[in-house]
């Protein structure tokens, strides 16, 4: 996720302080990985330097000065371009799990046990996500669905690989 673009998008609704941006980010996107304040202020500094935001005001209080940031026209254009650009699909062509299975076969370990252990871990995570989805709001449900669909694809791969272990063992040990 592009933190900079996300913060810019949040600023389109109006100027905000760094604290307010962090809170809005965490509420909408960061339930599992909230932003650190340092990330917010470092990102805002970079966006300011690139002319994508401007300081809309400074407030003095008991603590340090609080800057209120506003998105610039260049920032609005940048967010629009980012939103319109499709994300590159991430094929898992260098899967760690595949590597473990092949190494198990090469070292005469039980690759089936590795697949079984991984299947159990995937099912455990799917139960957690399903429970979270059941209790969550629409945003949480959609995030959980995305993760669940990926885990389901992994499970299909685990089953397919388990069914082909003998052939894979021959292929990797005969080279």
Tab-separated table of N, CA and C in Angstrom, residues 1-111:
chain	number	residue	atom	x	y	z
A	1	UNK	N	0.841	-1.174	0.000
A	1	UNK	CA	0.000	0.000	0.000
A	1	UNK	C	0.885	1.236	0.000
A	2	UNK	N	0.520	2.209	-0.770
A	2	UNK	CA	1.236	3.467	-0.796
A	2	UNK	C	0.686	4.374	0.308
A	3	UNK	N	1.462	4.525	1.349
A	3	UNK	CA	1.025	5.363	2.468
A	3	UNK	C	0.847	6.806	2.012
A	4	UNK	N	1.780	7.286	1.191
A	4	UNK	CA	1.684	8.664	0.716
A	4	UNK	C	0.409	8.924	-0.048
A	5	UNK	N	0.083	8.043	-0.973
A	5	UNK	CA	-1.141	8.231	-1.751
A	5	UNK	C	-2.382	8.107	-0.878
A	6	UNK	N	-2.325	7.210	0.085
A	6	UNK	CA	-3.472	7.050	0.978
A	6	UNK	C	-3.680	8.311	1.806
A	7	UNK	N	-2.609	8.871	2.334
A	7	UNK	CA	-2.733	10.111	3.108
A	7	UNK	C	-3.205	11.260	2.227
A	8	UNK	N	-2.699	11.324	1.001
A	8	UNK	CA	-3.179	12.355	0.068
A	8	UNK	C	-4.678	12.200	-0.166
A	9	UNK	N	-5.122	10.971	-0.393
A	9	UNK	CA	-6.548	10.730	-0.605
A	9	UNK	C	-7.387	11.153	0.586
A	10	UNK	N	-6.870	10.909	1.789
A	10	UNK	CA	-7.588	11.339	2.995
A	10	UNK	C	-7.652	12.861	3.089
A	11	UNK	N	-6.643	13.525	2.579
A	11	UNK	CA	-6.630	14.992	2.622
A	11	UNK	C	-7.598	15.626	1.627
A	12	UNK	N	-8.051	14.854	0.640
A	12	UNK	CA	-8.981	15.443	-0.337
A	12	UNK	C	-10.278	15.909	0.310
A	13	UNK	N	-10.647	15.330	1.437
A	13	UNK	CA	-11.886	15.762	2.102
A	13	UNK	C	-11.691	17.046	2.905
A	14	UNK	N	-10.444	17.481	3.050
A	14	UNK	CA	-10.177	18.727	3.753
A	14	UNK	C	-8.874	18.655	4.525
A	15	UNK	N	-8.329	19.824	4.900
A	15	UNK	CA	-7.062	19.877	5.632
A	15	UNK	C	-7.141	19.131	6.967
A	16	UNK	N	-6.018	18.538	7.363
A	16	UNK	CA	-5.946	17.799	8.621
A	16	UNK	C	-4.553	17.915	9.218
A	17	UNK	N	-4.499	17.717	10.518
A	17	UNK	CA	-3.228	17.600	11.222
A	17	UNK	C	-2.704	16.178	11.051
A	18	UNK	N	-1.418	15.992	11.294
A	18	UNK	CA	-0.817	14.668	11.213
A	18	UNK	C	-1.516	13.663	12.111
A	19	UNK	N	-1.862	14.099	13.324
A	19	UNK	CA	-2.554	13.208	14.269
A	19	UNK	C	-3.882	12.737	13.681
A	20	UNK	N	-4.622	13.663	13.067
A	20	UNK	CA	-5.917	13.310	12.479
A	20	UNK	C	-5.755	12.372	11.286
A	21	UNK	N	-4.696	12.575	10.514
A	21	UNK	CA	-4.424	11.680	9.384
A	21	UNK	C	-4.124	10.268	9.869
A	22	UNK	N	-3.307	10.162	10.913
A	22	UNK	CA	-2.977	8.845	11.474
A	22	UNK	C	-4.239	8.144	11.957
A	23	UNK	N	-5.063	8.874	12.683
A	23	UNK	CA	-6.288	8.286	13.218
A	23	UNK	C	-7.214	7.827	12.089
A	24	UNK	N	-7.372	8.653	11.053
A	24	UNK	CA	-8.235	8.285	9.923
A	24	UNK	C	-7.657	7.077	9.179
A	25	UNK	N	-6.345	7.060	8.967
A	25	UNK	CA	-5.701	5.929	8.292
A	25	UNK	C	-5.931	4.650	9.087
A	26	UNK	N	-5.637	4.698	10.385
A	26	UNK	CA	-5.777	3.506	11.225
A	26	UNK	C	-7.211	3.001	11.248
A	27	UNK	N	-8.158	3.924	11.279
A	27	UNK	CA	-9.572	3.541	11.321
A	27	UNK	C	-10.015	2.874	10.027
A	28	UNK	N	-9.561	3.411	8.894
A	28	UNK	CA	-10.027	2.904	7.596
A	28	UNK	C	-9.167	1.766	7.046
A	29	UNK	N	-7.849	1.804	7.308
A	29	UNK	CA	-6.950	0.874	6.629
A	29	UNK	C	-5.969	0.150	7.539
A	30	UNK	N	-5.762	0.626	8.740
A	30	UNK	CA	-4.664	0.111	9.536
A	30	UNK	C	-5.037	-0.734	10.723
A	31	UNK	N	-6.163	-1.408	10.671
A	31	UNK	CA	-6.565	-2.205	11.830
A	31	UNK	C	-5.537	-3.270	12.167
A	32	UNK	N	-4.932	-3.849	11.150
A	32	UNK	CA	-3.939	-4.891	11.401
A	32	UNK	C	-2.528	-4.327	11.499
A	33	UNK	N	-2.292	-3.205	10.864
A	33	UNK	CA	-0.965	-2.594	10.871
A	33	UNK	C	-1.106	-1.079	10.961
A	34	UNK	N	-1.350	-0.569	12.158
A	34	UNK	CA	-1.507	0.880	12.288
A	34	UNK	C	-0.201	1.609	11.964
A	35	UNK	N	-0.358	2.829	11.506
A	35	UNK	CA	0.799	3.667	11.194
A	35	UNK	C	1.456	4.154	12.479
A	36	UNK	N	2.743	4.342	12.424
A	36	UNK	CA	3.450	4.999	13.507
A	36	UNK	C	3.445	6.494	13.200
A	37	UNK	N	3.440	7.299	14.234
A	37	UNK	CA	3.441	8.748	14.022
A	37	UNK	C	4.633	9.167	13.167
A	38	UNK	N	5.777	8.531	13.383
A	38	UNK	CA	6.964	8.870	12.602
A	38	UNK	C	6.743	8.660	11.109
A	39	UNK	N	5.993	7.603	10.747
A	39	UNK	CA	5.686	7.349	9.336
A	39	UNK	C	4.841	8.477	8.761
A	40	UNK	N	3.874	8.924	9.547
A	40	UNK	CA	2.985	9.987	9.068
A	40	UNK	C	3.783	11.250	8.811
A	41	UNK	N	4.581	11.657	9.783
A	41	UNK	CA	5.289	12.935	9.653
A	41	UNK	C	6.406	12.856	8.622
A	42	UNK	N	7.076	11.723	8.496
A	42	UNK	CA	8.100	11.570	7.452
A	42	UNK	C	7.444	11.613	6.073
A	43	UNK	N	6.289	10.966	5.936
A	43	UNK	CA	5.575	10.963	4.664
A	43	UNK	C	5.079	12.364	4.328
A	44	UNK	N	4.534	13.056	5.315
A	44	UNK	CA	4.040	14.411	5.058
A	44	UNK	C	5.185	15.335	4.666
A	45	UNK	N	6.337	15.165	5.279
A	45	UNK	CA	7.505	15.966	4.925
A	45	UNK	C	7.903	15.726	3.469
A	46	UNK	N	7.887	14.472	3.053
A	46	UNK	CA	8.228	14.127	1.672
A	46	UNK	C	7.185	14.697	0.700
A	47	UNK	N	5.910	14.581	1.052
A	47	UNK	CA	4.848	15.115	0.190
A	47	UNK	C	4.942	16.637	0.081
A	48	UNK	N	5.302	17.277	1.172
A	48	UNK	CA	5.489	18.729	1.195
A	48	UNK	C	6.640	19.119	0.272
A	49	UNK	N	7.734	18.390	0.377
A	49	UNK	CA	8.921	18.653	-0.436
A	49	UNK	C	8.614	18.503	-1.925
A	50	UNK	N	7.735	17.560	-2.274
A	50	UNK	CA	7.384	17.318	-3.675
A	50	UNK	C	6.218	18.183	-4.157
A	51	UNK	N	5.704	19.052	-3.303
A	51	UNK	CA	4.637	19.959	-3.703
A	51	UNK	C	3.270	19.324	-3.800
A	52	UNK	N	3.078	18.164	-3.167
A	52	UNK	CA	1.784	17.481	-3.227
A	52	UNK	C	0.857	17.893	-2.090
A	53	UNK	N	1.435	18.458	-1.036
A	53	UNK	CA	0.676	19.046	0.066
A	53	UNK	C	1.315	20.386	0.402
A	54	UNK	N	0.568	21.181	1.153
A	54	UNK	CA	1.088	22.439	1.670
A	54	UNK	C	0.637	22.584	3.111
A	55	UNK	N	1.343	23.407	3.852
A	55	UNK	CA	0.939	23.675	5.227
A	55	UNK	C	-0.180	24.707	5.158
A	56	UNK	N	-1.327	24.339	5.684
A	56	UNK	CA	-2.525	25.167	5.631
A	56	UNK	C	-2.653	26.036	6.880
A	57	UNK	N	-1.889	25.716	7.894
A	57	UNK	CA	-1.923	26.492	9.125
A	57	UNK	C	-1.054	25.828	10.174
A	58	UNK	N	-0.657	26.621	11.146
A	58	UNK	CA	0.149	26.123	12.252
A	58	UNK	C	-0.508	26.588	13.536
A	59	UNK	N	-0.706	25.648	14.460
A	59	UNK	CA	-1.315	25.982	15.738
A	59	UNK	C	-0.305	25.754	16.846
A	60	UNK	N	-0.227	26.700	17.732
A	60	UNK	CA	0.643	26.539	18.894
A	60	UNK	C	-0.211	26.121	20.071
A	61	UNK	N	0.335	25.282	20.899
A	61	UNK	CA	-0.375	24.828	22.086
A	61	UNK	C	0.621	24.580	23.187
A	62	UNK	N	0.281	23.692	24.088
A	62	UNK	CA	1.191	23.359	25.180
A	62	UNK	C	2.410	22.594	24.673
A	63	UNK	N	2.228	21.815	23.630
A	63	UNK	CA	3.318	21.001	23.098
A	63	UNK	C	3.916	21.647	21.863
A	64	UNK	N	4.450	20.827	20.984
A	64	UNK	CA	5.038	21.357	19.759
A	64	UNK	C	3.968	21.944	18.840
A	65	UNK	N	4.393	22.771	17.906
A	65	UNK	CA	3.455	23.344	16.948
A	65	UNK	C	2.805	22.237	16.127
A	66	UNK	N	1.548	22.429	15.846
A	66	UNK	CA	0.806	21.444	15.045
A	66	UNK	C	0.536	22.032	13.671
A	67	UNK	N	1.065	21.335	12.646
A	67	UNK	CA	0.840	21.775	11.270
A	67	UNK	C	-0.426	21.120	10.746
A	68	UNK	N	-1.189	21.904	10.033
A	68	UNK	CA	-2.368	21.381	9.347
A	68	UNK	C	-2.013	21.346	7.858
A	69	UNK	N	-2.181	20.173	7.263
A	69	UNK	CA	-1.798	19.981	5.868
A	69	UNK	C	-3.016	20.000	4.962
A	70	UNK	N	-2.815	20.507	3.754
A	70	UNK	CA	-3.862	20.499	2.732
A	70	UNK	C	-3.248	19.953	1.444
A	71	UNK	N	-4.050	19.251	0.693
A	71	UNK	CA	-3.583	18.701	-0.580
A	71	UNK	C	-3.548	19.815	-1.618
A	72	UNK	N	-2.565	19.774	-2.497
A	72	UNK	CA	-2.455	20.744	-3.590
A	72	UNK	C	-3.107	20.171	-4.841
A	73	UNK	N	-3.232	21.001	-5.876
A	73	UNK	CA	-3.757	20.504	-7.151
A	73	UNK	C	-2.871	19.389	-7.696
A	74	UNK	N	-1.563	19.535	-7.530
A	74	UNK	CA	-0.637	18.488	-7.980
A	74	UNK	C	-0.883	17.194	-7.201
A	75	UNK	N	-1.197	17.324	-5.923
A	75	UNK	CA	-1.492	16.153	-5.102
A	75	UNK	C	-2.763	15.461	-5.553
A	76	UNK	N	-3.774	16.243	-5.883
A	76	UNK	CA	-5.041	15.673	-6.373
A	76	UNK	C	-4.800	14.920	-7.679
A	77	UNK	N	-4.018	15.514	-8.563
A	77	UNK	CA	-3.680	14.856	-9.833
A	77	UNK	C	-2.924	13.561	-9.577
A	78	UNK	N	-1.969	13.607	-8.649
A	78	UNK	CA	-1.156	12.426	-8.338
A	78	UNK	C	-2.022	11.288	-7.794
A	79	UNK	N	-2.944	11.599	-6.887
A	79	UNK	CA	-3.845	10.570	-6.339
A	79	UNK	C	-4.715	9.995	-7.450
A	80	UNK	N	-5.233	10.856	-8.315
A	80	UNK	CA	-6.070	10.386	-9.416
A	80	UNK	C	-5.328	9.430	-10.330
A	81	UNK	N	-4.070	9.749	-10.639
A	81	UNK	CA	-3.264	8.863	-11.479
A	81	UNK	C	-2.993	7.540	-10.764
A	82	UNK	N	-2.691	7.601	-9.476
A	82	UNK	CA	-2.429	6.389	-8.701
A	82	UNK	C	-3.661	5.488	-8.662
A	83	UNK	N	-4.833	6.097	-8.423
A	83	UNK	CA	-6.072	5.312	-8.367
A	83	UNK	C	-6.383	4.660	-9.712
A	84	UNK	N	-6.058	5.338	-10.805
A	84	UNK	CA	-6.381	4.835	-12.137
A	84	UNK	C	-5.386	3.783	-12.631
A	85	UNK	N	-4.253	3.657	-11.962
A	85	UNK	CA	-3.228	2.699	-12.384
A	85	UNK	C	-3.500	1.349	-11.733
A	86	UNK	N	-3.694	0.297	-12.543
A	86	UNK	CA	-3.965	-1.013	-11.942
A	86	UNK	C	-2.749	-1.531	-11.184
A	87	UNK	N	-3.023	-2.262	-10.118
A	87	UNK	CA	-1.961	-2.909	-9.355
A	87	UNK	C	-1.453	-4.108	-10.144
A	88	UNK	N	-0.174	-4.331	-10.097
A	88	UNK	CA	0.409	-5.478	-10.785
A	88	UNK	C	0.012	-6.752	-10.038
A	89	UNK	N	-0.612	-7.696	-10.738
A	89	UNK	CA	-0.912	-8.971	-10.073
A	89	UNK	C	0.395	-9.621	-9.627
A	90	UNK	N	0.379	-10.164	-8.442
A	90	UNK	CA	1.583	-10.746	-7.861
A	90	UNK	C	1.552	-12.265	-7.940
A	91	UNK	N	2.102	-12.828	-9.021
A	91	UNK	CA	2.181	-14.286	-9.053
A	91	UNK	C	3.246	-14.759	-8.068
A	92	UNK	N	2.976	-15.842	-7.426
A	92	UNK	CA	3.899	-16.375	-6.428
A	92	UNK	C	4.804	-17.416	-7.081
A	93	UNK	N	5.654	-16.938	-7.991
A	93	UNK	CA	6.498	-17.866	-8.724
A	93	UNK	C	7.715	-18.323	-7.918
A	94	UNK	N	8.054	-17.624	-6.884
A	94	UNK	CA	9.166	-18.025	-6.012
A	94	UNK	C	8.622	-18.310	-4.618
A	95	UNK	N	7.738	-19.267	-4.539
A	95	UNK	CA	7.069	-19.599	-3.292
A	95	UNK	C	8.027	-20.267	-2.308
A	96	UNK	N	8.077	-19.756	-1.105
A	96	UNK	CA	8.874	-20.374	-0.046
A	96	UNK	C	8.364	-21.774	0.243
A	97	UNK	N	7.060	-21.939	0.203
A	97	UNK	CA	6.491	-23.253	0.467
A	97	UNK	C	6.939	-24.283	-0.584
A	98	UNK	N	6.941	-23.892	-1.841
A	98	UNK	CA	7.416	-24.790	-2.891
A	98	UNK	C	8.881	-25.152	-2.644
A	99	UNK	N	9.664	-24.159	-2.271
A	99	UNK	CA	11.078	-24.403	-1.978
A	99	UNK	C	11.229	-25.421	-0.848
A	100	UNK	N	10.431	-25.288	0.204
A	100	UNK	CA	10.493	-26.231	1.324
A	100	UNK	C	10.137	-27.652	0.880
A	101	UNK	N	9.109	-27.767	0.034
A	101	UNK	CA	8.695	-29.087	-0.441
A	101	UNK	C	9.818	-29.725	-1.254
A	102	UNK	N	10.403	-28.980	-2.164
A	102	UNK	CA	11.480	-29.522	-2.994
A	102	UNK	C	12.691	-29.886	-2.139
A	103	UNK	N	13.062	-29.022	-1.207
A	103	UNK	CA	14.204	-29.337	-0.334
A	103	UNK	C	13.931	-30.557	0.523
A	104	UNK	N	12.711	-30.706	0.985
A	104	UNK	CA	12.366	-31.903	1.764
A	104	UNK	C	12.571	-33.148	0.902
A	105	UNK	N	12.119	-33.077	-0.334
A	105	UNK	CA	12.288	-34.225	-1.225
A	105	UNK	C	13.770	-34.494	-1.506
A	106	UNK	N	14.521	-33.439	-1.739
A	106	UNK	CA	15.949	-33.604	-2.030
A	106	UNK	C	16.736	-34.149	-0.841
A	107	UNK	N	16.273	-33.862	0.354
A	107	UNK	CA	16.991	-34.303	1.563
A	107	UNK	C	16.325	-35.513	2.213
A	108	UNK	N	15.419	-36.128	1.475
A	108	UNK	CA	14.745	-37.359	1.913
A	108	UNK	C	13.966	-37.170	3.214
A	109	UNK	N	13.370	-35.990	3.347
A	109	UNK	CA	12.444	-35.746	4.447
A	109	UNK	C	11.029	-35.946	3.925
A	110	UNK	N	10.065	-35.940	4.831
A	110	UNK	CA	8.677	-36.190	4.446
A	110	UNK	C	8.014	-34.882	3.997
A	111	UNK	N	7.938	-34.691	2.689
A	111	UNK	CA	7.315	-33.484	2.141
A	111	UNK	C	5.816	-33.460	2.432
